Amino acid sequence: MVRRSTVDRSPHLGEHGLDYEGTEYSGRDQIRRPRSGRTWGGSGGRWLVWLFRGVAWAVLLLIGYRGIVAILSDESHTGQAAPAASTPAASGFPVTLADAYAMQFGQVYLNYNPGDAAQRAANLGAFLPSGSDPQLGWNGRGTSQLQSEVVAATDVQDAHHAVVTLLARVNGQLMQLGVPVYGSSDGLVISGAPAWLPAPARAALPSAAPAGSDSATQAVLTNQLPAFFQAYASGNAVTLGRFLAPGTSLTGLNGAVNFQSIATISVPPGGDTRHIIATVAWSVPARSPAGQTKGGPPAQLQMSYALTVVKQNGTWYVRDISAATESPGSP
């Protein structure tokens, strides 16, 4: 006689758990565990998959970003290499200092007379290389006097050599002097004998087509502008302001000259804004070297001005004044 088991093996829920295909459950007198070989298909495994995918995408994006940056960086370096290579060596030459140095040299070189030969030689020695001719080619005869000089041009040949050209007036004559200068970190020196060069040639003005004239406006401005130039000569800001267009600021001549008359005026046709040219006769008081007015008849000078005038409410006002490039009626 075989005794049958009284244990119920059918699936069911116990008092404290799920069925035996789920998680662990316990009855009153036994514990059933999940079958072996089954994988739980819940969300607990999916988050690992998404995590791995996110890491993979991040790595790919990082690799791509670094590749693009490397390409752009290489192109940037390639583009910057050309200007560095093309930078001329002459850019390091001290142009401003050489200009001043050449002017100081010119004041010594272009002044000479037999009575001051020894002093001239001593002064030239400060500019010349050791062992040079102390008079730099002068035979000790004749005289020369420098009245004025300015730097006309500087031809930089390389990082150490340049020729500074001085425009000078010597003995009443205009000339140019080419001064070779050598420069290094140690200083400057005149590297050779200067060259006497011709003065700039006088240019011929081109013939301009005759411009029309607005006689009516010219008559109005001929009557109005004398008061403006009187205020401009005195420099009185209040009086001068009455003739200026709104927003215009102008400084006068502060009594350096006195207004005499308007010699000529040119007024082209146009609208409410005109660019005119006026030649003004100034009276220049005689002054001492200290700037004090002294007796004697004053000098008179005629000077040409370019003015921009604007018409507002029927009245002309000055918006700008400067030196004219030509005189009224000139070709």
GROMACS .gro file of C-alpha atoms in nm:
model
  331
    1MET     CA    1   0.000   0.000   0.000
    2VAL     CA    2   0.149   0.323  -0.112
    3ARG     CA    3   0.079   0.635   0.078
    4ARG     CA    4   0.018   0.948  -0.132
    5SER     CA    5   0.178   1.275  -0.047
    6THR     CA    6  -0.048   1.524   0.113
    7VAL     CA    7   0.155   1.824  -0.010
    8ASP     CA    8  -0.032   2.040  -0.256
    9ARG     CA    9   0.204   2.102  -0.555
   10SER     CA   10  -0.023   2.322  -0.757
   11PRO     CA   11   0.073   2.691  -0.809
   12HIS     CA   12  -0.081   2.918  -0.557
   13LEU     CA   13  -0.002   3.217  -0.343
   14GLY     CA   14   0.117   3.160   0.008
   15GLU     CA   15   0.063   3.380   0.300
   16HIS     CA   16   0.365   3.599   0.238
   17GLY     CA   17   0.477   3.572  -0.122
   18LEU     CA   18   0.429   3.540  -0.495
   19ASP     CA   19   0.399   3.215  -0.689
   20TYR     CA   20   0.699   2.999  -0.733
   21GLU     CA   21   0.776   3.143  -1.076
   22GLY     CA   22   0.817   3.486  -0.929
   23THR     CA   23   1.020   3.581  -0.632
   24GLU     CA   24   1.058   3.378  -0.316
   25TYR     CA   25   0.744   3.297  -0.130
   26SER     CA   26   0.681   3.119   0.200
   27GLY     CA   27   0.392   2.920   0.330
   28ARG     CA   28   0.326   2.812   0.680
   29ASP     CA   29   0.554   2.513   0.670
   30GLN     CA   30   0.764   2.542   0.352
   31ILE     CA   31   0.957   2.779   0.120
   32ARG     CA   32   0.937   2.758  -0.255
   33ARG     CA   33   1.215   2.921  -0.468
   34PRO     CA   34   1.211   3.021  -0.833
   35ARG     CA   35   1.290   2.763  -1.093
   36SER     CA   36   1.649   2.752  -1.198
   37GLY     CA   37   1.737   2.867  -1.553
   38ARG     CA   38   1.477   3.148  -1.574
   39THR     CA   39   1.589   3.521  -1.623
   40TRP     CA   40   1.383   3.799  -1.489
   41GLY     CA   41   1.268   4.015  -1.778
   42GLY     CA   42   1.184   4.325  -1.575
   43SER     CA   43   1.326   4.683  -1.614
   44GLY     CA   44   1.620   4.616  -1.386
   45GLY     CA   45   1.832   4.492  -1.686
   46ARG     CA   46   1.729   4.752  -1.941
   47TRP     CA   47   1.890   5.048  -1.770
   48LEU     CA   48   2.230   4.883  -1.808
   49VAL     CA   49   2.177   4.858  -2.183
   50TRP     CA   50   2.086   5.226  -2.211
   51LEU     CA   51   2.383   5.318  -1.994
   52PHE     CA   52   2.624   5.133  -2.225
   53ARG     CA   53   2.465   5.296  -2.529
   54GLY     CA   54   2.501   5.643  -2.374
   55VAL     CA   55   2.870   5.582  -2.296
   56ALA     CA   56   2.929   5.461  -2.652
   57TRP     CA   57   2.766   5.772  -2.802
   58ALA     CA   58   2.965   6.000  -2.572
   59VAL     CA   59   3.291   5.834  -2.679
   60LEU     CA   60   3.200   5.869  -3.048
   61LEU     CA   61   3.106   6.235  -3.008
   62LEU     CA   62   3.429   6.307  -2.819
   63ILE     CA   63   3.638   6.143  -3.090
   64GLY     CA   64   3.458   6.339  -3.362
   65TYR     CA   65   3.493   6.668  -3.174
   66ARG     CA   66   3.865   6.621  -3.122
   67GLY     CA   67   3.910   6.534  -3.488
   68ILE     CA   68   3.733   6.851  -3.603
   69VAL     CA   69   3.931   7.066  -3.359
   70ALA     CA   70   4.256   6.911  -3.483
   71ILE     CA   71   4.168   6.989  -3.846
   72LEU     CA   72   4.070   7.349  -3.772
   73SER     CA   73   4.378   7.403  -3.556
   74ASP     CA   74   4.602   7.273  -3.833
   75GLU     CA   75   4.439   7.508  -4.086
   76SER     CA   76   4.471   7.803  -3.848
   77HIS     CA   77   4.841   7.741  -3.793
   78THR     CA   78   4.892   7.703  -4.166
   79GLY     CA   79   4.720   8.037  -4.234
   80GLN     CA   80   4.927   8.220  -3.972
   81ALA     CA   81   5.260   8.087  -4.093
   82ALA     CA   82   5.269   8.294  -4.415
   83PRO     CA   83   5.254   8.644  -4.256
   84ALA     CA   84   5.525   8.553  -4.006
   85ALA     CA   85   5.753   8.438  -4.288
   86SER     CA   86   5.681   8.746  -4.499
   87THR     CA   87   5.757   8.997  -4.224
   88PRO     CA   88   6.045   9.209  -4.357
   89ALA     CA   89   6.365   9.225  -4.155
   90ALA     CA   90   6.363   9.602  -4.195
   91SER     CA   91   6.067   9.630  -3.956
   92GLY     CA   92   6.309   9.635  -3.665
   93PHE     CA   93   6.494   9.948  -3.780
   94PRO     CA   94   6.446  10.244  -3.539
   95VAL     CA   95   6.304  10.489  -3.792
   96THR     CA   96   6.196  10.766  -3.554
   97LEU     CA   97   6.526  10.767  -3.368
   98ALA     CA   98   6.724  10.758  -3.694
   99ASP     CA   99   6.528  11.059  -3.825
  100ALA     CA  100   6.614  11.265  -3.518
  101TYR     CA  101   6.975  11.142  -3.530
  102ALA     CA  102   7.012  11.244  -3.896
  103MET     CA  103   6.873  11.592  -3.824
  104GLN     CA  104   7.126  11.642  -3.544
  105PHE     CA  105   7.401  11.529  -3.779
  106GLY     CA  106   7.278  11.766  -4.051
  107GLN     CA  107   7.302  12.065  -3.820
  108VAL     CA  108   7.671  11.993  -3.773
  109TYR     CA  109   7.755  11.877  -4.126
  110LEU     CA  110   7.584  12.163  -4.316
  111ASN     CA  111   7.741  12.436  -4.101
  112TYR     CA  112   8.110  12.505  -4.154
  113ASN     CA  113   8.365  12.787  -4.171
  114PRO     CA  114   8.744  12.783  -4.132
  115GLY     CA  115   8.734  12.952  -3.792
  116ASP     CA  116   8.526  12.670  -3.638
  117ALA     CA  117   8.691  12.376  -3.818
  118ALA     CA  118   8.828  12.218  -3.500
  119GLN     CA  119   8.494  12.242  -3.320
  120ARG     CA  120   8.312  12.101  -3.624
  121ALA     CA  121   8.547  11.804  -3.636
  122ALA     CA  122   8.490  11.735  -3.267
  123ASN     CA  123   8.114  11.756  -3.311
  124LEU     CA  124   8.116  11.530  -3.618
  125GLY     CA  125   8.320  11.272  -3.430
  126ALA     CA  126   8.014  11.187  -3.219
  127PHE     CA  127   7.832  11.066  -3.532
  128LEU     CA  128   8.111  10.889  -3.723
  129PRO     CA  129   8.279  10.547  -3.691
  130SER     CA  130   8.621  10.539  -3.528
  131GLY     CA  131   8.902  10.626  -3.769
  132SER     CA  132   8.682  10.834  -4.002
  133ASP     CA  133   8.789  11.160  -4.165
  134PRO     CA  134   8.715  11.414  -3.888
  135GLN     CA  135   8.584  11.668  -4.143
  136LEU     CA  136   8.401  11.407  -4.353
  137GLY     CA  137   8.537  11.533  -4.686
  138TRP     CA  138   8.545  11.908  -4.621
  139ASN     CA  139   8.872  12.072  -4.727
  140GLY     CA  140   8.855  12.346  -4.462
  141ARG     CA  141   8.764  12.629  -4.700
  142GLY     CA  142   8.449  12.828  -4.764
  143THR     CA  143   8.146  12.871  -4.541
  144SER     CA  144   7.802  12.720  -4.518
  145GLN     CA  145   7.505  12.811  -4.300
  146LEU     CA  146   7.201  12.596  -4.241
  147GLN     CA  147   6.876  12.792  -4.208
  148SER     CA  148   6.630  12.506  -4.163
  149GLU     CA  149   6.586  12.133  -4.216
  150VAL     CA  150   6.315  11.868  -4.187
  151VAL     CA  151   6.297  11.496  -4.256
  152ALA     CA  152   6.156  11.447  -4.606
  153ALA     CA  153   6.170  11.066  -4.628
  154THR     CA  154   6.331  10.757  -4.478
  155ASP     CA  155   6.425  10.465  -4.703
  156VAL     CA  156   6.469  10.157  -4.482
  157GLN     CA  157   6.681   9.901  -4.665
  158ASP     CA  158   6.703   9.628  -4.400
  159ALA     CA  159   6.702   9.583  -4.025
  160HIS     CA  160   7.026   9.783  -3.987
  161HIS     CA  161   7.052  10.023  -4.282
  162ALA     CA  162   6.848  10.322  -4.396
  163VAL     CA  163   6.891  10.650  -4.580
  164VAL     CA  164   6.725  10.950  -4.417
  165THR     CA  165   6.660  11.233  -4.664
  166LEU     CA  166   6.663  11.584  -4.516
  167LEU     CA  167   6.494  11.876  -4.691
  168ALA     CA  168   6.711  12.173  -4.596
  169ARG     CA  169   6.765  12.538  -4.677
  170VAL     CA  170   7.139  12.608  -4.691
  171ASN     CA  171   7.278  12.953  -4.773
  172GLY     CA  172   6.930  13.055  -4.888
  173GLN     CA  173   6.895  12.764  -5.129
  174LEU     CA  174   6.666  12.462  -5.098
  175MET     CA  175   6.833  12.121  -5.127
  176GLN     CA  176   6.804  11.764  -5.005
  177LEU     CA  177   7.068  11.567  -4.816
  178GLY     CA  178   7.071  11.188  -4.815
  179VAL     CA  179   7.217  11.062  -4.484
  180PRO     CA  180   7.311  10.691  -4.455
  181VAL     CA  181   7.242  10.560  -4.104
  182TYR     CA  182   7.338  10.226  -3.949
  183GLY     CA  183   7.139  10.106  -3.649
  184SER     CA  184   7.182   9.815  -3.409
  185SER     CA  185   7.116   9.730  -3.047
  186ASP     CA  186   7.437   9.920  -2.963
  187GLY     CA  187   7.314  10.248  -3.110
  188LEU     CA  188   7.334  10.452  -3.432
  189VAL     CA  189   7.617  10.578  -3.651
  190ILE     CA  190   7.654  10.760  -3.983
  191SER     CA  191   7.771  10.476  -4.205
  192GLY     CA  192   7.905  10.680  -4.499
  193ALA     CA  193   7.939  11.020  -4.661
  194PRO     CA  194   7.608  11.201  -4.720
  195ALA     CA  195   7.478  11.278  -5.070
  196TRP     CA  196   7.375  11.623  -5.195
  197LEU     CA  197   7.042  11.580  -5.376
  198PRO     CA  198   6.833  11.827  -5.579
  199ALA     CA  199   6.542  12.014  -5.426
  200PRO     CA  200   6.194  11.887  -5.519
  201ALA     CA  201   6.089  12.007  -5.861
  202ARG     CA  202   5.813  12.263  -5.894
  203ALA     CA  203   5.493  12.105  -6.023
  204ALA     CA  204   5.258  12.268  -6.272
  205LEU     CA  205   4.898  12.289  -6.161
  206PRO     CA  206   4.657  12.119  -6.399
  207SER     CA  207   4.404  12.339  -6.571
  208ALA     CA  208   4.063  12.308  -6.411
  209ALA     CA  209   3.736  12.346  -6.592
  210PRO     CA  210   3.582  12.688  -6.518
  211ALA     CA  211   3.318  12.662  -6.250
  212GLY     CA  212   2.994  12.855  -6.250
  213SER     CA  213   2.921  13.127  -5.998
  214ASP     CA  214   2.613  13.217  -5.798
  215SER     CA  215   2.632  13.597  -5.811
  216ALA     CA  216   2.328  13.650  -5.588
  217THR     CA  217   2.459  13.432  -5.304
  218GLN     CA  218   2.808  13.575  -5.359
  219ALA     CA  219   2.674  13.925  -5.296
  220VAL     CA  220   2.501  13.814  -4.975
  221LEU     CA  221   2.811  13.639  -4.839
  222THR     CA  222   3.038  13.927  -4.939
  223ASN     CA  223   2.835  14.147  -4.704
  224GLN     CA  224   2.802  13.888  -4.426
  225LEU     CA  225   3.147  13.727  -4.406
  226PRO     CA  226   3.350  14.037  -4.304
  227ALA     CA  227   3.181  14.032  -3.961
  228PHE     CA  228   3.255  13.661  -3.934
  229PHE     CA  229   3.626  13.708  -4.015
  230GLN     CA  230   3.651  13.996  -3.767
  231ALA     CA  231   3.519  13.762  -3.495
  232TYR     CA  232   3.745  13.482  -3.621
  233ALA     CA  233   4.051  13.710  -3.597
  234SER     CA  234   3.968  13.827  -3.244
  235GLY     CA  235   3.883  13.480  -3.116
  236ASN     CA  236   3.583  13.609  -2.920
  237ALA     CA  237   3.381  13.289  -2.869
  238VAL     CA  238   3.049  13.466  -2.803
  239THR     CA  239   3.066  13.683  -3.114
  240LEU     CA  240   3.202  13.402  -3.326
  241GLY     CA  241   2.921  13.172  -3.218
  242ARG     CA  242   2.661  13.399  -3.381
  243PHE     CA  243   2.794  13.306  -3.723
  244LEU     CA  244   2.827  12.931  -3.668
  245ALA     CA  245   2.581  12.658  -3.766
  246PRO     CA  246   2.425  12.465  -3.475
  247GLY     CA  247   2.663  12.204  -3.341
  248THR     CA  248   2.973  12.375  -3.486
  249SER     CA  249   3.267  12.456  -3.258
  250LEU     CA  250   3.543  12.684  -3.383
  251THR     CA  251   3.850  12.843  -3.225
  252GLY     CA  252   3.956  13.185  -3.352
  253LEU     CA  253   4.302  13.339  -3.399
  254ASN     CA  254   4.306  13.516  -3.061
  255GLY     CA  255   4.413  13.855  -3.196
  256ALA     CA  256   4.718  13.733  -3.390
  257VAL     CA  257   4.588  13.923  -3.695
  258ASN     CA  258   4.332  14.191  -3.770
  259PHE     CA  259   4.076  14.171  -4.048
  260GLN     CA  260   4.121  14.415  -4.336
  261SER     CA  261   3.899  14.298  -4.621
  262ILE     CA  262   3.783  14.013  -4.838
  263ALA     CA  263   3.987  14.031  -5.157
  264THR     CA  264   3.796  13.771  -5.357
  265ILE     CA  265   3.523  13.517  -5.298
  266SER     CA  266   3.406  13.226  -5.508
  267VAL     CA  267   3.054  13.086  -5.458
  268PRO     CA  268   2.950  12.797  -5.684
  269PRO     CA  269   2.580  12.733  -5.750
  270GLY     CA  270   2.405  12.475  -5.535
  271GLY     CA  271   2.150  12.420  -5.264
  272ASP     CA  272   2.146  12.511  -4.897
  273THR     CA  273   2.502  12.381  -4.844
  274ARG     CA  274   2.788  12.548  -5.035
  275HIS     CA  275   3.165  12.499  -5.040
  276ILE     CA  276   3.315  12.840  -5.105
  277ILE     CA  277   3.664  12.990  -5.120
  278ALA     CA  278   3.746  13.332  -4.977
  279THR     CA  279   4.076  13.522  -4.994
  280VAL     CA  280   4.113  13.742  -4.688
  281ALA     CA  281   4.353  14.032  -4.636
  282TRP     CA  282   4.495  14.022  -4.282
  283SER     CA  283   4.683  14.298  -4.105
  284VAL     CA  284   4.969  14.146  -3.902
  285PRO     CA  285   5.087  14.371  -3.613
  286ALA     CA  286   5.459  14.420  -3.572
  287ARG     CA  287   5.579  14.228  -3.266
  288SER     CA  288   5.901  14.192  -3.073
  289PRO     CA  289   6.070  13.852  -3.035
  290ALA     CA  290   5.895  13.830  -2.696
  291GLY     CA  291   5.556  13.862  -2.868
  292GLN     CA  292   5.485  14.220  -2.759
  293THR     CA  293   5.324  14.459  -3.007
  294LYS     CA  294   5.558  14.736  -3.113
  295GLY     CA  295   5.527  15.047  -3.325
  296GLY     CA  296   5.560  15.063  -3.699
  297PRO     CA  297   5.331  14.990  -3.991
  298PRO     CA  298   5.178  14.640  -3.983
  299ALA     CA  299   5.235  14.384  -4.255
  300GLN     CA  300   4.948  14.275  -4.473
  301LEU     CA  301   4.902  13.920  -4.597
  302GLN     CA  302   4.636  13.767  -4.819
  303MET     CA  303   4.534  13.412  -4.732
  304SER     CA  304   4.277  13.177  -4.887
  305TYR     CA  305   4.019  12.982  -4.685
  306ALA     CA  306   3.780  12.704  -4.778
  307LEU     CA  307   3.447  12.742  -4.598
  308THR     CA  308   3.138  12.527  -4.582
  309VAL     CA  309   2.830  12.742  -4.534
  310VAL     CA  310   2.473  12.627  -4.476
  311LYS     CA  311   2.149  12.820  -4.518
  312GLN     CA  312   1.893  12.804  -4.237
  313ASN     CA  313   1.581  13.020  -4.217
  314GLY     CA  314   1.715  13.243  -4.492
  315THR     CA  315   2.052  13.311  -4.322
  316TRP     CA  316   2.393  13.163  -4.408
  317TYR     CA  317   2.600  13.010  -4.128
  318VAL     CA  318   2.957  12.877  -4.127
  319ARG     CA  319   2.991  12.505  -4.055
  320ASP     CA  320   3.362  12.459  -4.129
  321ILE     CA  321   3.675  12.658  -4.218
  322SER     CA  322   4.013  12.533  -4.333
  323ALA     CA  323   4.301  12.616  -4.567
  324ALA     CA  324   4.201  12.616  -4.932
  325THR     CA  325   4.379  12.399  -5.185
  326GLU     CA  326   4.359  12.681  -5.438
  327SER     CA  327   4.275  13.049  -5.456
  328PRO     CA  328   3.959  13.191  -5.612
  329GLY     CA  329   4.000  13.230  -5.987
  330SER     CA  330   4.315  13.009  -6.000
  331PRO     CA  331   4.343  12.754  -6.280
   0.00000   0.00000   0.00000
